[in-house]
Amino acid sequence: MEEPRKKEEEKIIRSLNFIEEIIENDIRNGVNDSRVHTRFPPEPNGYLHIGHAKSICLNFGLSKKYNGKTNLRFDDTNPVKEEVEYVDSIMEDVKWLGFDWEDRLFYASDYFEQLYGYAVILIRKGKAFVCDMTAEEISETRGTPTRPGKESPFRHRSVEENIDLFARMRAGEFPDGSRVLRAKIDLTSPNMHMRDPVLYRILHTHHHRTGNQWCIYPMYDFAHGQSDSIERITHSICTLEFEVHRPLYDWFIHEIGIYAPRQIEFARLNMTYTVMSKRKLLELVRDGNVTGWDDPRMPTICGLRRRGYTPESIRNFAETIGVAKRDNIIDVSLLEFCIREDLNKRANRLMAVLDPVKIVIDNYPEELVEEMEAVNNPEDETKGKRKLPFTKTIFIERDDFMEDPPNKFFRLAPGREVRLKAAYIIKCEHVVKDPKTGEIEEIHCTYDPLTKSGMPESNRKVKGTLHWVSEKYAIKTEVRLYDRLFVMENPDEAEEGKTYLDYLNPDSLKIVTAMIEPAVKNAQILEKYQFERIGYFSVDHDSTAQNLVFNRVVSLKDSWSKVEKVK
RNA sequence: UGUCCGAUGGUGUAACUGGCAACACAAAUGAUUCUGGAUCAUUAGAGUCUAGGUUCGACCCCUAGUCGGACAACCA
């Protein structure tokens, strides 16, 4: 009877995504001597986000799976936008995600000389020319997707003149924008990228690596494919929008006569309740809608890290969403599931009360302090136990008490009994309210001394278990309750007259002062805890020994709020 | 009036490459629980964009269409 099930399981494990299928096919056919070599090629002009994480996991994952290699290469062909700050953050993020490019850190700028040589080859073959038109003129004569373009009047310059002009461009004889080098392909091509694309432009700009060595820079299209070729990349994996560029890359490779990698395109990641474009993320930072690239509400890797996400959870997320070519928008709740799943197993529990209300246990001795024993992680016995002090006056969560509860409410209410986690069963006797506001100031209870955790009597059934913290021993800490940055599933689809910024969630951050059990004082930056019955929290780097700061990573799954909603 | 790509439960990804749609999340129900968490069990939900065709048999192949996306930076 076990046979069919086993078979089923194997099948699931073996099911390949379309890229793996291509690779396995290539390996089988001995393509590139069955070598697998990928690369992650970011432009250092911004911070990496969860979409890049998908690509990183894909590229490094593939080489790991097939015993290959993955390079990290910065496509730094536009010095006006690129900065070392970004290079550093990208390397940090890739490392943090758990990947290693070993000694294969490259830059497209490493290849500038070689690329220049390739351009000269094209010129000599009569396949490239120097064009003196302005950017506007070039754009106007390019035509539209449905209308062919017009030839440049400079298209038929002699090879000698082109060689000379291109050399003088390099030598710095011409001002920015005065001339470009263009490929000579086909102005009537239905593929816009084939209409004599620009190969080199003049930019008298300092480059973060080559300094002032160059004043002409290759366009991305002229650098990317050849860089992959130079690095002997076997499978150049990129996102869908470069599909249209592929014929151009193939043309370059063929005309120059160099090794041809195989480009495979996949659909980029989109996620609900967030934006993913670098431009929009930059705007959020610049306009102060978030505190920075690493604001815990940002979908950036550094933002997720600060929020409290673990590399494992992100890798697992990337694995779970899969790879395909169709457009997709992944529900953030899947990301949230991944971090809960991870933290449930790893995070120690703590009692923290975010919105405290005082409980006085009338029959508990005034000065008595009992050391209660609590399990650190019920999912992992090796995490051990800790002590926490119990006293006559404690705090519980304000919404764990209702004066007039519905019968589905399992928590504290007048005349009802409830268990205090790792302590006693208490019964609510009466409440004390502020005569003016009507707000509850104290809830008076009695405890049953025979029901201390672990005692035989403690097995008595009560409907609910509450977390609590001793008034006397609690530590005040700052807790930042983060929520989704946008209120709309897809902020990119703003209605007429609105932009994504009109859908910012005004409640994406609430700061509260919480009372937490004393064990919290050992918390280290980035350490994760589960606040019992509330959610997962991570220590922010703003935290100090005197003033602890926690970020809410994600709340616990809450089926009670669903019950409430149904009403 | 173009070229390229795509279309499978609410979301995402599969389907031994032509053998009668599965997995994860989300949802529901129950059990269990000193977290309304976790865990376990169970259930519901698509007949694969449409119309034809090939075939004993089509998510898979062919044809035509529909819808969605990408492409007109001296950006990447």
XYZ file of C-alpha atoms (C1' of nucleotides) in Angstrom:
643
model
C 0.000 0.000 0.000
C 2.967 2.292 0.564
C 4.270 1.999 -2.949
C 2.044 4.451 -4.796
C 2.534 7.124 -2.177
C 6.309 6.863 -2.378
C 6.174 7.159 -6.108
C 4.052 10.267 -5.773
C 6.532 11.883 -3.408
C 9.470 11.197 -5.675
C 7.639 12.711 -8.548
C 7.045 15.927 -6.644
C 10.671 16.211 -5.638
C 11.827 15.614 -9.176
C 9.509 17.990 -10.926
C 11.693 20.566 -12.649
C 11.031 24.136 -13.580
C 11.494 25.088 -17.207
C 15.009 26.412 -16.679
C 16.165 23.258 -14.964
C 14.706 21.308 -17.825
C 16.740 23.290 -20.328
C 19.870 22.881 -18.245
C 19.426 19.166 -17.740
C 18.892 18.817 -21.443
C 22.080 20.723 -22.155
C 23.983 18.616 -19.663
C 22.651 15.463 -21.251
C 23.679 16.653 -24.683
C 27.107 17.717 -23.546
C 26.532 21.364 -24.401
C 29.491 23.412 -23.075
C 31.015 20.131 -21.889
C 27.989 19.859 -19.597
C 29.244 22.803 -17.602
C 26.794 25.047 -15.702
C 27.925 28.584 -15.054
C 25.485 31.355 -14.160
C 25.834 34.888 -12.923
C 23.949 37.489 -10.977
C 24.428 40.816 -12.803
C 23.013 43.783 -10.861
C 23.537 47.405 -11.764
C 24.920 49.222 -8.725
C 22.369 52.002 -8.832
C 20.066 50.981 -6.013
C 19.433 48.522 -3.256
C 18.454 44.920 -3.862
C 14.875 43.896 -3.198
C 12.941 40.675 -2.801
C 12.629 40.413 -6.585
C 16.414 40.343 -6.844
C 16.408 37.730 -4.112
C 14.375 35.524 -6.415
C 16.988 35.955 -9.121
C 19.894 35.433 -6.718
C 18.372 32.255 -5.331
C 17.679 31.074 -8.854
C 21.169 31.682 -10.210
C 23.129 30.500 -7.204
C 20.652 27.701 -6.609
C 21.057 26.370 -10.115
C 24.829 26.278 -9.979
C 24.696 24.604 -6.608
C 22.255 22.005 -7.855
C 24.254 21.228 -10.973
C 27.685 21.525 -9.477
C 28.507 24.686 -11.344
C 29.561 28.213 -10.542
C 27.911 31.584 -10.194
C 29.636 34.912 -10.708
C 28.694 38.192 -9.187
C 29.070 40.846 -11.836
C 28.219 44.483 -11.587
C 26.913 45.872 -14.831
C 28.406 49.283 -14.257
C 28.229 50.885 -17.671
C 26.513 54.101 -16.655
C 28.735 56.145 -14.327
C 26.186 58.900 -13.870
C 23.871 56.611 -11.905
C 26.184 54.221 -10.160
C 27.874 54.446 -6.806
C 30.161 52.431 -4.569
C 27.573 52.626 -1.795
C 25.338 50.406 -3.879
C 28.136 47.997 -4.741
C 28.816 47.466 -1.061
C 25.195 47.004 -0.105
C 24.649 44.512 -2.905
C 27.594 42.396 -1.848
C 26.423 42.474 1.738
C 22.919 41.404 0.772
C 24.018 38.531 -1.444
C 26.298 37.258 1.298
C 23.615 37.631 3.917
C 21.242 35.599 1.788
C 23.803 32.850 2.102
C 25.524 32.817 -1.268
C 29.183 32.899 -2.191
C 30.697 34.018 -5.476
C 34.122 32.938 -4.166
C 36.823 34.627 -6.248
C 34.492 35.507 -9.072
C 33.606 39.118 -8.426
C 33.548 40.984 -11.723
C 32.546 44.299 -13.197
C 31.484 45.079 -16.721
C 33.993 47.910 -16.411
C 36.718 45.246 -16.204
C 35.954 44.621 -19.854
C 35.902 48.181 -21.188
C 39.088 47.715 -23.199
C 37.882 44.429 -24.636
C 34.497 45.899 -25.425
C 36.184 48.779 -27.211
C 38.012 46.198 -29.289
C 34.738 44.492 -30.155
C 33.360 47.824 -31.321
C 36.371 48.307 -33.566
C 35.785 44.855 -35.033
C 32.259 45.860 -35.926
C 33.437 49.111 -37.472
C 36.008 47.312 -39.594
C 33.340 44.925 -40.782
C 31.237 47.892 -41.781
C 28.720 46.940 -39.112
C 29.005 50.054 -36.985
C 29.312 53.760 -37.604
C 29.754 57.025 -35.798
C 26.579 59.082 -35.894
C 26.532 62.834 -35.336
C 22.805 63.198 -34.823
C 21.431 64.455 -31.553
C 19.577 62.160 -29.199
C 16.312 63.735 -30.312
C 17.090 63.219 -33.985
C 17.992 59.614 -33.412
C 14.825 59.057 -31.492
C 12.736 60.722 -34.201
C 14.259 58.681 -36.998
C 13.883 55.412 -35.167
C 10.249 55.126 -36.153
C 7.653 53.388 -34.026
C 6.931 49.721 -33.427
C 4.556 49.819 -36.359
C 6.452 52.260 -38.602
C 10.002 51.698 -39.840
C 12.814 54.100 -39.047
C 14.946 56.216 -41.344
C 18.611 55.809 -42.008
C 21.036 58.206 -40.418
C 22.771 60.529 -42.921
C 26.053 59.369 -41.339
C 25.326 55.719 -41.911
C 27.582 55.420 -44.937
C 30.758 56.934 -43.618
C 33.853 55.047 -44.615
C 35.431 52.517 -42.307
C 38.526 54.722 -42.035
C 36.524 57.761 -41.028
C 34.575 55.730 -38.470
C 37.747 54.278 -36.976
C 39.254 57.739 -36.741
C 36.161 59.339 -35.260
C 35.661 56.557 -32.723
C 39.287 56.842 -31.603
C 38.851 60.590 -31.209
C 35.654 60.027 -29.237
C 37.702 57.928 -26.879
C 40.464 60.504 -26.808
C 38.013 63.043 -25.493
C 37.956 65.366 -28.496
C 34.179 65.703 -28.512
C 31.707 66.964 -25.952
C 28.986 64.828 -24.333
C 26.111 64.070 -26.636
C 27.831 65.201 -29.804
C 28.356 61.771 -31.317
C 27.598 58.116 -30.669
C 28.708 54.830 -32.114
C 25.821 52.912 -33.628
C 25.422 49.416 -34.967
C 24.415 49.130 -38.588
C 21.631 46.594 -38.610
C 18.135 47.186 -39.945
C 15.980 50.298 -39.664
C 12.942 48.379 -40.855
C 13.156 45.623 -38.274
C 9.945 45.103 -36.342
C 12.222 44.742 -33.338
C 13.076 48.269 -32.234
C 16.327 47.098 -30.718
C 17.643 46.194 -34.150
C 17.167 49.684 -35.601
C 20.804 50.764 -35.512
C 21.061 50.816 -31.709
C 23.538 53.048 -29.928
C 26.647 51.184 -28.811
C 28.723 53.922 -27.209
C 27.985 57.375 -25.911
C 30.277 60.155 -24.770
C 30.133 60.797 -21.040
C 32.830 62.895 -19.442
C 31.990 61.459 -16.065
C 34.040 59.915 -13.301
C 33.435 56.194 -12.992
C 33.450 54.518 -9.584
C 36.093 52.051 -10.731
C 37.821 53.315 -13.846
C 37.994 56.896 -12.656
C 38.631 59.270 -15.543
C 40.205 56.682 -17.770
C 37.223 56.681 -20.108
C 34.941 59.319 -21.498
C 33.000 56.960 -23.701
C 30.936 54.225 -22.159
C 29.284 51.192 -23.740
C 25.546 50.901 -23.545
C 24.206 48.070 -21.406
C 23.108 46.198 -24.525
C 26.602 46.314 -25.930
C 28.180 45.211 -22.665
C 25.893 42.674 -21.111
C 25.881 39.832 -23.599
C 29.595 40.151 -24.307
C 30.377 40.192 -20.597
C 28.511 36.927 -20.242
C 30.472 35.636 -23.192
C 33.813 36.706 -21.736
C 32.939 34.985 -18.462
C 31.955 31.831 -20.373
C 28.521 31.901 -18.805
C 26.546 28.904 -20.012
C 23.068 30.046 -19.044
C 22.353 33.769 -18.895
C 19.212 33.969 -16.832
C 17.357 37.260 -16.899
C 13.887 38.709 -16.686
C 11.286 38.759 -19.422
C 11.803 42.316 -20.633
C 15.149 41.302 -22.107
C 13.571 38.757 -24.363
C 13.310 41.370 -27.107
C 16.996 42.168 -26.675
C 18.093 38.612 -27.291
C 18.228 38.907 -31.093
C 20.501 41.908 -30.667
C 22.817 40.092 -28.251
C 22.934 37.169 -30.636
C 23.771 39.540 -33.471
C 26.695 41.041 -31.520
C 28.036 37.657 -30.524
C 27.763 36.386 -34.061
C 29.263 39.431 -35.759
C 32.113 39.703 -33.302
C 32.596 35.972 -33.453
C 32.803 35.035 -29.799
C 31.430 32.347 -27.490
C 27.657 32.361 -27.227
C 25.938 31.880 -23.870
C 22.303 30.851 -23.856
C 19.890 33.428 -22.542
C 16.776 32.270 -20.701
C 14.120 34.697 -19.537
C 11.772 34.300 -16.581
C 8.979 36.415 -15.125
C 10.035 38.859 -12.448
C 8.458 38.739 -9.020
C 5.565 40.994 -8.104
C 4.077 41.033 -4.665
C 0.802 42.314 -3.276
C 0.674 45.446 -1.119
C 4.063 46.702 -2.208
C 5.941 48.204 -5.124
C 9.049 46.755 -6.618
C 10.471 49.185 -9.126
C 13.742 50.847 -8.193
C 12.325 54.194 -9.201
C 9.368 53.937 -6.852
C 11.430 52.576 -3.995
C 13.847 55.444 -4.457
C 10.945 57.892 -4.386
C 9.609 56.417 -1.169
C 13.000 56.946 0.424
C 13.601 60.393 -1.042
C 10.157 61.735 -0.165
C 10.418 60.490 3.375
C 7.508 58.098 3.210
C 9.862 55.592 4.768
C 12.948 56.208 6.854
C 15.421 54.766 4.371
C 16.240 51.858 2.100
C 16.327 49.628 5.157
C 13.009 50.784 6.562
C 11.376 47.572 7.800
C 8.382 48.242 5.566
C 10.460 48.205 2.412
C 10.641 45.093 0.231
C 14.389 45.596 0.026
C 16.646 42.860 1.317
C 18.079 45.211 3.938
C 14.543 46.261 4.888
C 13.444 42.661 5.301
C 16.586 41.910 7.266
C 15.910 44.806 9.616
C 12.284 43.806 9.892
C 13.457 40.444 11.149
C 13.228 38.150 8.167
C 15.822 35.396 8.056
C 17.824 34.368 4.977
C 16.382 30.891 5.302
C 12.839 32.164 5.118
C 13.587 34.206 2.018
C 15.343 31.331 0.314
C 12.429 29.127 1.166
C 10.056 31.713 -0.241
C 12.012 31.842 -3.486
C 11.859 28.079 -3.700
C 8.135 28.014 -3.037
C 7.099 30.619 -5.603
C 8.862 28.773 -8.397
C 9.908 30.113 -11.767
C 7.902 30.501 -14.933
C 7.313 32.910 -17.774
C 3.829 34.128 -17.047
C 3.222 37.356 -15.200
C 2.501 36.791 -11.558
C 1.676 38.621 -8.400
C 2.489 36.710 -5.253
C 0.427 37.237 -2.164
C 2.581 38.710 0.647
C 0.877 36.263 2.944
C 3.091 33.600 1.399
C 6.196 35.511 2.448
C 4.646 35.898 5.873
C 3.958 32.198 6.020
C 7.614 31.497 5.269
C 8.917 33.623 8.101
C 6.369 32.279 10.582
C 7.282 28.748 9.670
C 10.957 29.491 10.209
C 10.619 31.527 13.392
C 8.146 29.143 14.949
C 10.916 26.588 15.091
C 13.711 28.937 16.094
C 12.432 31.876 18.101
C 12.276 31.671 21.869
C 9.002 32.699 23.456
C 8.598 35.643 25.715
C 5.661 37.225 27.472
C 5.057 40.758 26.368
C 2.036 42.929 26.954
C 1.597 45.575 24.295
C -1.488 47.285 25.667
C -1.413 46.686 29.412
C -4.263 46.652 31.864
C -3.625 45.968 35.527
C -4.755 42.880 37.381
C -4.746 42.713 41.150
C -4.940 39.256 42.666
C -6.712 39.986 45.898
C -5.891 36.762 47.707
C -2.220 36.717 46.726
C 0.258 37.795 49.421
C 1.397 41.374 49.057
C 5.152 40.869 49.057
C 5.375 37.364 47.651
C 7.420 36.787 44.486
C 7.278 33.350 42.937
C 9.658 32.163 40.256
C 7.579 30.534 37.577
C 9.117 28.243 35.030
C 8.318 28.722 31.352
C 9.272 26.745 28.275
C 11.398 28.735 25.839
C 10.210 26.990 22.732
C 7.602 24.250 22.757
C 8.805 23.222 19.292
C 12.337 22.667 20.468
C 13.106 21.133 23.855
C 16.795 21.894 23.595
C 15.992 25.574 24.036
C 15.303 24.875 27.677
C 13.333 26.836 30.206
C 13.474 30.166 31.925
C 12.206 31.690 35.148
C 9.836 34.564 35.400
C 8.574 36.343 38.478
C 4.936 36.264 39.506
C 3.493 38.890 41.821
C 0.219 40.162 43.214
C -0.118 42.820 40.547
C 0.369 41.924 36.926
C -0.458 43.233 33.463
C -2.469 41.488 30.842
C -3.501 42.602 27.382
C -6.402 45.035 27.464
C -8.324 43.138 24.833
C -7.954 39.904 26.762
C -10.712 41.185 29.012
C -14.302 41.981 28.185
C -16.967 43.119 30.580
C -19.749 41.804 28.477
C -18.297 39.096 26.273
C -19.918 37.076 23.512
C -19.983 33.376 24.332
C -17.224 32.611 21.842
C -14.858 34.774 23.876
C -12.448 32.459 25.712
C -10.649 35.045 27.755
C -11.192 36.916 30.977
C -14.580 38.339 31.930
C -16.453 38.937 35.184
C -16.992 35.646 36.992
C -14.897 33.719 34.490
C -11.761 31.723 34.983
C -8.709 31.829 32.844
C -5.221 30.369 32.970
C -2.210 32.588 33.238
C 0.421 30.958 31.096
C 3.018 29.175 33.240
C 1.273 30.354 36.427
C -2.123 30.056 38.082
C -5.737 29.936 37.152
C -7.427 33.140 38.165
C -11.019 34.227 38.393
C -12.309 37.711 37.759
C -14.220 39.140 40.738
C -14.851 42.750 39.878
C -13.419 45.710 37.991
C -12.491 49.221 39.014
C -13.206 51.944 36.503
C -12.325 55.569 36.149
C -15.561 57.269 37.239
C -15.207 59.925 34.537
C -14.049 58.069 31.460
C -15.417 54.664 32.295
C -12.085 53.161 31.376
C -11.103 50.041 33.247
C -8.264 50.766 35.645
C -7.945 47.539 37.564
C -9.340 44.075 37.263
C -9.597 42.305 40.575
C -9.186 38.570 40.605
C -8.578 35.683 42.949
C -6.188 32.875 42.215
C -6.430 29.210 43.000
C -3.181 28.195 44.743
C -3.637 24.571 43.722
C -3.472 25.325 40.028
C 0.125 26.406 39.651
C 1.585 25.051 36.433
C 2.797 21.530 36.889
C 0.610 20.800 39.908
C -1.981 18.046 39.558
C -4.871 20.465 40.035
C -3.558 22.582 37.212
C -4.989 20.234 34.637
C -8.384 21.661 35.291
C -9.966 22.774 32.076
C -10.284 26.463 31.464
C -11.245 28.025 28.200
C -8.362 30.366 27.707
C -4.748 30.960 28.504
C -3.410 34.498 28.758
C 0.069 35.913 28.717
C 0.980 38.281 31.523
C 3.858 40.077 33.058
C 4.606 41.182 36.620
C 4.045 44.875 37.192
C 7.030 45.114 39.454
C 9.515 43.254 37.246
C 8.367 44.140 33.770
C 10.732 46.008 31.496
C 9.418 48.855 29.414
C 10.430 48.583 25.796
C 9.619 50.319 22.575
C 7.789 48.160 20.080
C 7.329 49.163 16.454
C 4.303 47.546 14.953
C 4.812 47.383 11.241
C 2.117 46.627 8.757
C 1.813 46.633 4.976
C 3.080 49.772 3.313
C 0.090 50.037 0.999
C -3.608 49.530 1.495
C -4.103 48.408 -2.091
C -3.229 44.977 -3.398
C -1.532 46.349 -6.465
C -0.470 49.971 -5.973
C 0.924 49.979 -9.511
C -2.622 49.958 -10.806
C -3.686 53.283 -9.409
C -6.950 54.618 -10.751
C -7.076 57.676 -12.975
C -5.577 60.762 -11.488
C -3.937 58.867 -8.657
C -0.539 57.357 -8.127
C 0.743 54.544 -5.981
C 1.556 57.137 -3.341
C -2.164 57.733 -2.830
C -2.454 54.202 -1.495
C 0.117 54.407 1.278
C -1.120 52.785 4.453
C -1.339 55.494 7.143
C -1.132 52.774 9.792
C 1.921 50.991 8.440
C 3.783 51.897 11.615
C 2.471 52.205 15.157
C 4.837 52.632 18.032
C 3.807 51.382 21.453
C 5.458 50.967 24.820
C 5.224 47.389 25.896
C 5.806 45.682 29.221
C 7.981 42.622 28.816
C 9.204 39.986 31.207
C 12.726 40.568 32.574
C 14.331 37.814 30.483
C 14.152 40.266 27.580
C 17.108 42.256 28.858
C 19.529 39.826 27.223
C 18.138 40.512 23.762
C 20.761 41.178 21.101
C 20.298 43.151 17.908
C 18.539 41.107 15.221
C 17.634 38.450 17.753
C 14.152 37.076 17.219
C 11.488 36.270 19.741
C 7.932 35.189 19.666
C 5.858 37.347 21.949
C 3.503 34.721 23.191
C 0.093 34.919 21.494
C 1.065 38.075 19.578
C 3.696 37.591 16.938
C 7.343 37.471 16.040
C 9.616 40.334 16.945
C 13.183 41.213 16.130
C 15.506 43.586 17.950
C 16.096 46.716 15.904
C 19.539 48.220 15.547
C 18.231 51.375 17.228
C 18.045 49.268 20.362
C 20.283 49.933 23.374
C 20.617 48.237 26.747
C 18.694 51.102 28.333
C 16.061 51.385 25.654
C 15.187 48.180 23.891
C 13.493 48.475 20.524
C 11.616 45.653 18.861
C 10.237 45.425 15.341
C 7.212 43.303 14.661
C 8.225 40.899 11.916
C 4.792 39.417 11.538
C 1.847 38.722 13.768
C 0.803 35.250 14.723
C -1.969 33.761 12.677
C -5.071 35.012 14.363
C -8.200 32.945 13.973
C -9.985 34.890 16.714
C -10.041 38.081 14.665
C -11.665 36.051 11.900
C -14.373 34.892 14.258
C -14.931 38.502 15.247
C -15.100 39.654 11.650
C -17.693 37.086 10.707
C -20.096 38.593 13.236
C -1.058 48.415 -38.032
C 3.898 45.535 -36.145
C 7.266 41.948 -33.445
C 8.113 38.880 -29.298
C 6.151 36.375 -24.897
C 2.321 34.386 -22.014
C -2.771 32.168 -20.503
C -4.158 25.648 -15.495
C -8.735 26.442 -8.479
C -8.504 32.969 -4.903
C -2.641 33.122 -5.398
C 1.657 30.608 -7.180
C 3.687 26.299 -9.341
C 3.141 20.933 -11.312
C 1.249 17.089 -14.463
C 6.279 11.044 -15.903
C 6.703 15.405 -22.512
C -0.161 12.741 -25.667
C -2.778 8.520 -20.789
C -7.712 11.668 -18.119
C -5.497 17.747 -13.399
C -1.615 17.567 -8.354
C 1.348 20.332 -4.575
C 2.016 24.778 -1.467
C -0.275 29.173 0.437
C -5.089 31.114 1.343
C -10.245 29.051 2.902
C -13.577 25.616 5.720
C -14.471 21.550 9.375
C -12.963 18.491 13.356
C -9.255 16.570 16.911
C -5.557 18.217 20.077
C -3.131 22.035 22.838
C -1.149 25.830 29.445
C -0.088 30.392 22.719
C -7.635 31.360 19.491
C -0.084 29.752 17.697
C 1.909 25.069 16.270
C 0.525 20.021 15.089
C -2.755 16.138 12.999
C -6.950 14.601 10.120
C -10.665 15.918 6.750
C -13.274 19.033 3.101
C -14.397 22.425 -0.574
C -12.642 24.853 -4.871
C -10.244 24.661 -11.692
C -11.836 20.407 -16.051
C -6.864 23.844 -18.054
C -8.882 31.628 -22.263
C -12.416 30.631 -26.792
C -13.684 28.017 -31.349
C -12.265 24.437 -34.586
C -8.831 20.366 -35.943
C -5.321 15.908 -35.424
C -5.730 11.417 -32.240
C -8.447 5.559 -29.359
C -7.141 9.609 -26.108
C -5.189 16.752 -25.806
C -3.388 21.232 -20.308
C 0.290 19.285 -23.750
C 0.375 19.028 -31.015
C -1.949 22.244 -35.342
C -5.130 26.565 -37.095
C -7.831 30.977 -36.119
C -9.271 34.260 -32.515
C -9.644 36.603 -27.374
C -7.264 38.636 -23.348
C -2.729 40.137 -20.716
C 2.484 41.666 -20.767
C 7.078 43.531 -23.112
C 9.457 46.682 -26.973
C 9.998 53.336 -29.836
C 16.652 56.391 -23.061
C 22.937 58.596 -25.766
C 18.881 53.794 -18.728
C 19.751 48.971 -16.996
